[in-house]
């Protein structure tokens, strides 16, 4: 997403009930915190984009991840924890030896027991959440197509407006509200009418991004 011919990143956070877009000149932890806050009370699903090629390279790892994504998640919290521990143990056996392939080795170091990210692995099983961030990818698609058609915006305020209207329209769609009714309420005497029209049910806590 371009802002006045300068590269920017289109950020997304949402679930089956809510969509929030934000356009930021950076793709770093500060930009993520600006969207999500410093503390998130829920499960955050992300893409780990730097690891795509390494996952393809490690066939045994891909098989384990495929199994984990297709497993029937138990209802019991203790059973979910035990199942997640089981997959982590299998993962540790796959990643016990260094690899010659540079990108695969980078990935391996990210998912060994001593890594910072290791406790987060298979969190979707432990917390009974989605195994992939496909929801976020699908939600980003309309604004990505918009960017390709119009080549971005010409100002920071223009980018902010696109993010706001994208958030409102997609949230309304997810909630089953009619967009024309939402915009009529939005430009009425009080924006609270638009809020009440969109949010008939409280949003879920699990987020994709």
PDB file of C-alpha atoms in Angstrom:
ATOM      1  CA  UNK A   1       0.000   0.000   0.000  1.00  0.00           C
ATOM      2  CA  UNK A   2       1.531   3.330  -1.087  1.00  0.00           C
ATOM      3  CA  UNK A   3       1.021   6.659   0.666  1.00  0.00           C
ATOM      4  CA  UNK A   4       2.078   9.671  -1.451  1.00  0.00           C
ATOM      5  CA  UNK A   5       4.307   7.312  -3.510  1.00  0.00           C
ATOM      6  CA  UNK A   6       6.035   6.006  -0.371  1.00  0.00           C
ATOM      7  CA  UNK A   7       5.783   2.330   0.561  1.00  0.00           C
ATOM      8  CA  UNK A   8       3.509   1.457   3.469  1.00  0.00           C
ATOM      9  CA  UNK A   9       2.226  -1.771   5.005  1.00  0.00           C
ATOM     10  CA  UNK A  10      -1.424  -2.728   5.212  1.00  0.00           C
ATOM     11  CA  UNK A  11      -2.043  -4.261   8.639  1.00  0.00           C
ATOM     12  CA  UNK A  12      -5.109  -6.301   9.571  1.00  0.00           C
ATOM     13  CA  UNK A  13      -6.518  -7.697  12.806  1.00  0.00           C
ATOM     14  CA  UNK A  14      -9.862  -9.375  13.132  1.00  0.00           C
ATOM     15  CA  UNK A  15     -11.974 -12.478  13.525  1.00  0.00           C
ATOM     16  CA  UNK A  16     -15.343 -13.740  12.315  1.00  0.00           C
ATOM     17  CA  UNK A  17     -17.090 -10.726  13.872  1.00  0.00           C
ATOM     18  CA  UNK A  18     -14.698  -7.778  13.520  1.00  0.00           C
ATOM     19  CA  UNK A  19     -12.215  -6.294  11.017  1.00  0.00           C
ATOM     20  CA  UNK A  20      -9.672  -3.550  11.690  1.00  0.00           C
ATOM     21  CA  UNK A  21      -7.257  -2.269   9.030  1.00  0.00           C
ATOM     22  CA  UNK A  22      -4.339   0.095   9.579  1.00  0.00           C
ATOM     23  CA  UNK A  23      -1.842   1.514   7.072  1.00  0.00           C
ATOM     24  CA  UNK A  24       1.607   2.107   8.544  1.00  0.00           C
ATOM     25  CA  UNK A  25       4.971   3.044   6.968  1.00  0.00           C
ATOM     26  CA  UNK A  26       6.664   0.262   8.966  1.00  0.00           C
ATOM     27  CA  UNK A  27       6.375  -3.487   9.432  1.00  0.00           C
ATOM     28  CA  UNK A  28       7.810  -3.897  12.902  1.00  0.00           C
ATOM     29  CA  UNK A  29       6.795  -4.548  16.495  1.00  0.00           C
ATOM     30  CA  UNK A  30       5.915  -0.892  17.067  1.00  0.00           C
ATOM     31  CA  UNK A  31       3.454  -0.962  14.175  1.00  0.00           C
ATOM     32  CA  UNK A  32       1.913  -4.171  15.507  1.00  0.00           C
ATOM     33  CA  UNK A  33       1.509  -2.646  18.968  1.00  0.00           C
ATOM     34  CA  UNK A  34      -0.092   0.438  17.450  1.00  0.00           C
ATOM     35  CA  UNK A  35      -2.782  -1.829  16.018  1.00  0.00           C
ATOM     36  CA  UNK A  36      -3.164  -4.441  18.757  1.00  0.00           C
ATOM     37  CA  UNK A  37      -1.909  -2.694  21.889  1.00  0.00           C
ATOM     38  CA  UNK A  38       0.933  -3.848  24.116  1.00  0.00           C
ATOM     39  CA  UNK A  39      -1.103  -6.642  25.682  1.00  0.00           C
ATOM     40  CA  UNK A  40      -3.624  -8.915  23.982  1.00  0.00           C
ATOM     41  CA  UNK A  41      -6.112 -10.940  26.001  1.00  0.00           C
ATOM     42  CA  UNK A  42      -6.692 -13.754  23.524  1.00  0.00           C
ATOM     43  CA  UNK A  43      -5.088 -15.936  20.844  1.00  0.00           C
ATOM     44  CA  UNK A  44      -3.230 -14.142  18.046  1.00  0.00           C
ATOM     45  CA  UNK A  45      -2.759 -16.054  14.770  1.00  0.00           C
ATOM     46  CA  UNK A  46       0.045 -14.767  12.508  1.00  0.00           C
ATOM     47  CA  UNK A  47       1.779 -15.969   9.371  1.00  0.00           C
ATOM     48  CA  UNK A  48       5.548 -16.121  10.262  1.00  0.00           C
ATOM     49  CA  UNK A  49       6.168 -14.960   6.687  1.00  0.00           C
ATOM     50  CA  UNK A  50       9.986 -15.384   6.722  1.00  0.00           C
ATOM     51  CA  UNK A  51       9.677 -19.159   7.118  1.00  0.00           C
ATOM     52  CA  UNK A  52       7.655 -20.145   4.048  1.00  0.00           C
ATOM     53  CA  UNK A  53      10.489 -21.630   1.999  1.00  0.00           C
ATOM     54  CA  UNK A  54      11.964 -23.441   4.987  1.00  0.00           C
ATOM     55  CA  UNK A  55       8.662 -25.160   5.762  1.00  0.00           C
ATOM     56  CA  UNK A  56       8.516 -26.511   2.197  1.00  0.00           C
ATOM     57  CA  UNK A  57      12.106 -27.716   2.477  1.00  0.00           C
ATOM     58  CA  UNK A  58      11.514 -29.689   5.672  1.00  0.00           C
ATOM     59  CA  UNK A  59       9.190 -32.458   4.504  1.00  0.00           C
ATOM     60  CA  UNK A  60       9.004 -34.140   7.878  1.00  0.00           C
ATOM     61  CA  UNK A  61       8.106 -30.849   9.491  1.00  0.00           C
ATOM     62  CA  UNK A  62       5.414 -30.210   6.887  1.00  0.00           C
ATOM     63  CA  UNK A  63       3.913 -33.624   7.614  1.00  0.00           C
ATOM     64  CA  UNK A  64       3.799 -32.889  11.337  1.00  0.00           C
ATOM     65  CA  UNK A  65       2.165 -29.513  10.783  1.00  0.00           C
ATOM     66  CA  UNK A  66      -0.390 -31.069   8.435  1.00  0.00           C
ATOM     67  CA  UNK A  67      -1.272 -33.617  11.081  1.00  0.00           C
ATOM     68  CA  UNK A  68      -1.567 -30.923  13.743  1.00  0.00           C
ATOM     69  CA  UNK A  69      -3.877 -28.823  11.555  1.00  0.00           C
ATOM     70  CA  UNK A  70      -6.196 -31.764  10.881  1.00  0.00           C
ATOM     71  CA  UNK A  71      -6.349 -33.134  14.426  1.00  0.00           C
ATOM     72  CA  UNK A  72      -9.633 -33.090  16.317  1.00  0.00           C
ATOM     73  CA  UNK A  73      -9.044 -30.701  19.207  1.00  0.00           C
ATOM     74  CA  UNK A  74     -10.305 -32.108  22.543  1.00  0.00           C
ATOM     75  CA  UNK A  75     -12.837 -30.187  24.590  1.00  0.00           C
ATOM     76  CA  UNK A  76     -10.925 -30.598  27.840  1.00  0.00           C
ATOM     77  CA  UNK A  77      -8.318 -27.916  28.569  1.00  0.00           C
ATOM     78  CA  UNK A  78      -5.978 -30.502  30.107  1.00  0.00           C
ATOM     79  CA  UNK A  79      -6.356 -32.792  27.087  1.00  0.00           C
ATOM     80  CA  UNK A  80      -5.588 -29.889  24.734  1.00  0.00           C
ATOM     81  CA  UNK A  81      -2.469 -29.038  26.732  1.00  0.00           C
ATOM     82  CA  UNK A  82      -1.294 -32.650  26.610  1.00  0.00           C
ATOM     83  CA  UNK A  83      -1.905 -32.845  22.862  1.00  0.00           C
ATOM     84  CA  UNK A  84       0.048 -29.637  22.262  1.00  0.00           C
ATOM     85  CA  UNK A  85       2.907 -31.005  24.388  1.00  0.00           C
ATOM     86  CA  UNK A  86       2.826 -34.201  22.318  1.00  0.00           C
ATOM     87  CA  UNK A  87       3.274 -32.271  19.062  1.00  0.00           C
ATOM     88  CA  UNK A  88       6.047 -30.155  20.564  1.00  0.00           C
ATOM     89  CA  UNK A  89       7.908 -33.305  21.588  1.00  0.00           C
ATOM     90  CA  UNK A  90       7.619 -34.705  18.058  1.00  0.00           C
ATOM     91  CA  UNK A  91       8.779 -31.375  16.699  1.00  0.00           C
ATOM     92  CA  UNK A  92      11.834 -31.415  18.968  1.00  0.00           C
ATOM     93  CA  UNK A  93      12.880 -34.800  17.571  1.00  0.00           C
ATOM     94  CA  UNK A  94      12.601 -33.462  14.016  1.00  0.00           C
ATOM     95  CA  UNK A  95      14.663 -30.366  14.841  1.00  0.00           C
ATOM     96  CA  UNK A  96      17.381 -31.998  16.952  1.00  0.00           C
ATOM     97  CA  UNK A  97      20.160 -31.707  14.310  1.00  0.00           C
ATOM     98  CA  UNK A  98      21.481 -28.596  12.499  1.00  0.00           C
ATOM     99  CA  UNK A  99      20.663 -28.292   8.795  1.00  0.00           C
ATOM    100  CA  UNK A 100      22.887 -27.242   5.883  1.00  0.00           C
ATOM    101  CA  UNK A 101      20.139 -25.321   4.086  1.00  0.00           C
ATOM    102  CA  UNK A 102      20.402 -21.738   5.354  1.00  0.00           C
ATOM    103  CA  UNK A 103      16.711 -20.879   5.451  1.00  0.00           C
ATOM    104  CA  UNK A 104      15.754 -24.251   6.877  1.00  0.00           C
ATOM    105  CA  UNK A 105      18.343 -23.797   9.614  1.00  0.00           C
ATOM    106  CA  UNK A 106      16.958 -20.354  10.384  1.00  0.00           C
ATOM    107  CA  UNK A 107      13.528 -21.911  10.801  1.00  0.00           C
ATOM    108  CA  UNK A 108      14.892 -24.785  12.896  1.00  0.00           C
ATOM    109  CA  UNK A 109      16.470 -22.350  15.348  1.00  0.00           C
ATOM    110  CA  UNK A 110      13.118 -20.613  15.730  1.00  0.00           C
ATOM    111  CA  UNK A 111      11.286 -23.783  16.795  1.00  0.00           C
ATOM    112  CA  UNK A 112      13.755 -25.635  19.004  1.00  0.00           C
ATOM    113  CA  UNK A 113      13.014 -25.861  22.761  1.00  0.00           C
ATOM    114  CA  UNK A 114      15.515 -23.116  23.643  1.00  0.00           C
ATOM    115  CA  UNK A 115      13.958 -20.563  21.274  1.00  0.00           C
ATOM    116  CA  UNK A 116      11.789 -17.670  22.390  1.00  0.00           C
ATOM    117  CA  UNK A 117       8.917 -18.823  20.176  1.00  0.00           C
ATOM    118  CA  UNK A 118       8.900 -22.456  21.288  1.00  0.00           C
ATOM    119  CA  UNK A 119       6.186 -22.035  23.995  1.00  0.00           C
ATOM    120  CA  UNK A 120       3.894 -20.508  21.345  1.00  0.00           C
ATOM    121  CA  UNK A 121       4.057 -23.526  19.031  1.00  0.00           C
ATOM    122  CA  UNK A 122       0.753 -25.389  18.670  1.00  0.00           C
ATOM    123  CA  UNK A 123      -0.961 -22.691  20.728  1.00  0.00           C
ATOM    124  CA  UNK A 124      -3.997 -23.151  18.472  1.00  0.00           C
ATOM    125  CA  UNK A 125      -4.444 -26.634  19.958  1.00  0.00           C
ATOM    126  CA  UNK A 126      -3.936 -25.543  23.534  1.00  0.00           C
ATOM    127  CA  UNK A 127      -6.321 -22.598  23.115  1.00  0.00           C
ATOM    128  CA  UNK A 128      -8.705 -24.256  20.622  1.00  0.00           C
ATOM    129  CA  UNK A 129      -8.144 -21.619  17.944  1.00  0.00           C
ATOM    130  CA  UNK A 130      -7.658 -21.638  14.141  1.00  0.00           C
ATOM    131  CA  UNK A 131      -4.506 -23.457  12.922  1.00  0.00           C
ATOM    132  CA  UNK A 132      -3.708 -20.939  10.161  1.00  0.00           C
ATOM    133  CA  UNK A 133      -4.079 -17.231   9.470  1.00  0.00           C
ATOM    134  CA  UNK A 134      -6.151 -17.850   6.330  1.00  0.00           C
ATOM    135  CA  UNK A 135      -8.917 -15.629   7.719  1.00  0.00           C
ATOM    136  CA  UNK A 136      -6.556 -12.645   7.792  1.00  0.00           C
ATOM    137  CA  UNK A 137      -5.271 -13.342   4.270  1.00  0.00           C
ATOM    138  CA  UNK A 138      -8.826 -13.448   2.880  1.00  0.00           C
ATOM    139  CA  UNK A 139      -9.779 -10.305   4.785  1.00  0.00           C
ATOM    140  CA  UNK A 140      -6.829  -8.370   3.367  1.00  0.00           C
ATOM    141  CA  UNK A 141      -7.610  -9.327  -0.220  1.00  0.00           C
ATOM    142  CA  UNK A 142     -10.146  -6.549  -1.083  1.00  0.00           C
ATOM    143  CA  UNK A 143      -7.829  -3.743   0.040  1.00  0.00           C
ATOM    144  CA  UNK A 144      -4.848  -5.392  -1.663  1.00  0.00           C
ATOM    145  CA  UNK A 145      -6.833  -5.403  -4.920  1.00  0.00           C
ATOM    146  CA  UNK A 146      -7.804  -1.769  -4.247  1.00  0.00           C
ATOM    147  CA  UNK A 147      -4.111  -0.888  -3.897  1.00  0.00           C
ATOM    148  CA  UNK A 148      -3.239  -2.565  -7.208  1.00  0.00           C
ATOM    149  CA  UNK A 149      -6.012  -0.707  -9.012  1.00  0.00           C
ATOM    150  CA  UNK A 150      -5.421   2.825  -7.685  1.00  0.00           C
ATOM    151  CA  UNK A 151      -1.713   2.534  -6.639  1.00  0.00           C
ATOM    152  CA  UNK A 152      -2.379   3.649  -3.075  1.00  0.00           C
ATOM    153  CA  UNK A 153      -3.276   7.020  -1.565  1.00  0.00           C
ATOM    154  CA  UNK A 154      -1.701  10.482  -1.720  1.00  0.00           C
ATOM    155  CA  UNK A 155      -1.642  11.356   1.973  1.00  0.00           C
ATOM    156  CA  UNK A 156      -1.580   9.968   5.491  1.00  0.00           C
ATOM    157  CA  UNK A 157      -5.162  11.110   6.034  1.00  0.00           C
ATOM    158  CA  UNK A 158      -6.183   9.289   2.854  1.00  0.00           C
ATOM    159  CA  UNK A 159      -4.620   6.073   4.141  1.00  0.00           C
ATOM    160  CA  UNK A 160      -6.333   6.529   7.499  1.00  0.00           C
ATOM    161  CA  UNK A 161      -9.693   6.974   5.755  1.00  0.00           C
ATOM    162  CA  UNK A 162      -9.204   3.819   3.685  1.00  0.00           C
ATOM    163  CA  UNK A 163      -8.333   1.835   6.818  1.00  0.00           C
ATOM    164  CA  UNK A 164     -11.344   3.198   8.717  1.00  0.00           C
ATOM    165  CA  UNK A 165     -13.863   2.588   5.945  1.00  0.00           C
ATOM    166  CA  UNK A 166     -12.401  -0.853   5.291  1.00  0.00           C
ATOM    167  CA  UNK A 167     -12.772  -1.687   8.984  1.00  0.00           C
ATOM    168  CA  UNK A 168     -16.368  -0.466   9.097  1.00  0.00           C
ATOM    169  CA  UNK A 169     -17.585  -2.119   5.909  1.00  0.00           C
ATOM    170  CA  UNK A 170     -15.995  -5.482   6.597  1.00  0.00           C
ATOM    171  CA  UNK A 171     -17.144  -5.541  10.223  1.00  0.00           C
ATOM    172  CA  UNK A 172     -20.666  -4.715   9.097  1.00  0.00           C
ATOM    173  CA  UNK A 173     -20.528  -7.516   6.518  1.00  0.00           C
ATOM    174  CA  UNK A 174     -19.296  -9.999   9.114  1.00  0.00           C
ATOM    175  CA  UNK A 175     -22.111  -8.981  11.442  1.00  0.00           C
ATOM    176  CA  UNK A 176     -24.713  -9.381   8.704  1.00  0.00           C
ATOM    177  CA  UNK A 177     -25.596  -5.669   8.608  1.00  0.00           C
ATOM    178  CA  UNK A 178     -26.564  -3.960   5.354  1.00  0.00           C
ATOM    179  CA  UNK A 179     -23.844  -1.548   4.230  1.00  0.00           C
ATOM    180  CA  UNK A 180     -26.258   1.075   2.959  1.00  0.00           C
ATOM    181  CA  UNK A 181     -27.984   1.123   6.354  1.00  0.00           C
ATOM    182  CA  UNK A 182     -24.624   1.363   8.101  1.00  0.00           C
ATOM    183  CA  UNK A 183     -23.543   4.392   6.027  1.00  0.00           C
ATOM    184  CA  UNK A 184     -26.890   6.112   6.518  1.00  0.00           C
ATOM    185  CA  UNK A 185     -26.508   5.675  10.258  1.00  0.00           C
ATOM    186  CA  UNK A 186     -22.845   6.711  10.148  1.00  0.00           C
ATOM    187  CA  UNK A 187     -23.621  10.044   8.525  1.00  0.00           C
ATOM    188  CA  UNK A 188     -26.661  10.610  10.702  1.00  0.00           C
ATOM    189  CA  UNK A 189     -26.862  12.744  13.827  1.00  0.00           C
ATOM    190  CA  UNK A 190     -24.901  10.284  15.984  1.00  0.00           C
ATOM    191  CA  UNK A 191     -22.253   7.644  15.100  1.00  0.00           C
ATOM    192  CA  UNK A 192     -23.618   5.559  17.982  1.00  0.00           C
ATOM    193  CA  UNK A 193     -26.467   4.535  15.679  1.00  0.00           C
ATOM    194  CA  UNK A 194     -23.940   2.992  13.271  1.00  0.00           C
ATOM    195  CA  UNK A 195     -22.233   1.216  16.156  1.00  0.00           C
ATOM    196  CA  UNK A 196     -25.520  -0.258  17.365  1.00  0.00           C
ATOM    197  CA  UNK A 197     -26.438  -1.328  13.842  1.00  0.00           C
ATOM    198  CA  UNK A 198     -23.122  -3.118  13.214  1.00  0.00           C
ATOM    199  CA  UNK A 199     -22.571  -4.820  16.544  1.00  0.00           C
ATOM    200  CA  UNK A 200     -25.550  -6.936  17.389  1.00  0.00           C
ATOM    201  CA  UNK A 201     -23.285  -9.515  19.115  1.00  0.00           C
ATOM    202  CA  UNK A 202     -20.030  -9.082  21.081  1.00  0.00           C
ATOM    203  CA  UNK A 203     -16.892  -9.975  19.068  1.00  0.00           C
ATOM    204  CA  UNK A 204     -14.803 -13.056  19.807  1.00  0.00           C
ATOM    205  CA  UNK A 205     -11.421 -12.688  21.516  1.00  0.00           C
ATOM    206  CA  UNK A 206      -9.252 -14.735  19.104  1.00  0.00           C
ATOM    207  CA  UNK A 207      -7.580 -12.520  16.481  1.00  0.00           C
ATOM    208  CA  UNK A 208      -5.808 -13.180  13.171  1.00  0.00           C
ATOM    209  CA  UNK A 209      -3.096 -10.944  11.743  1.00  0.00           C
TER     210      UNK A 209
END
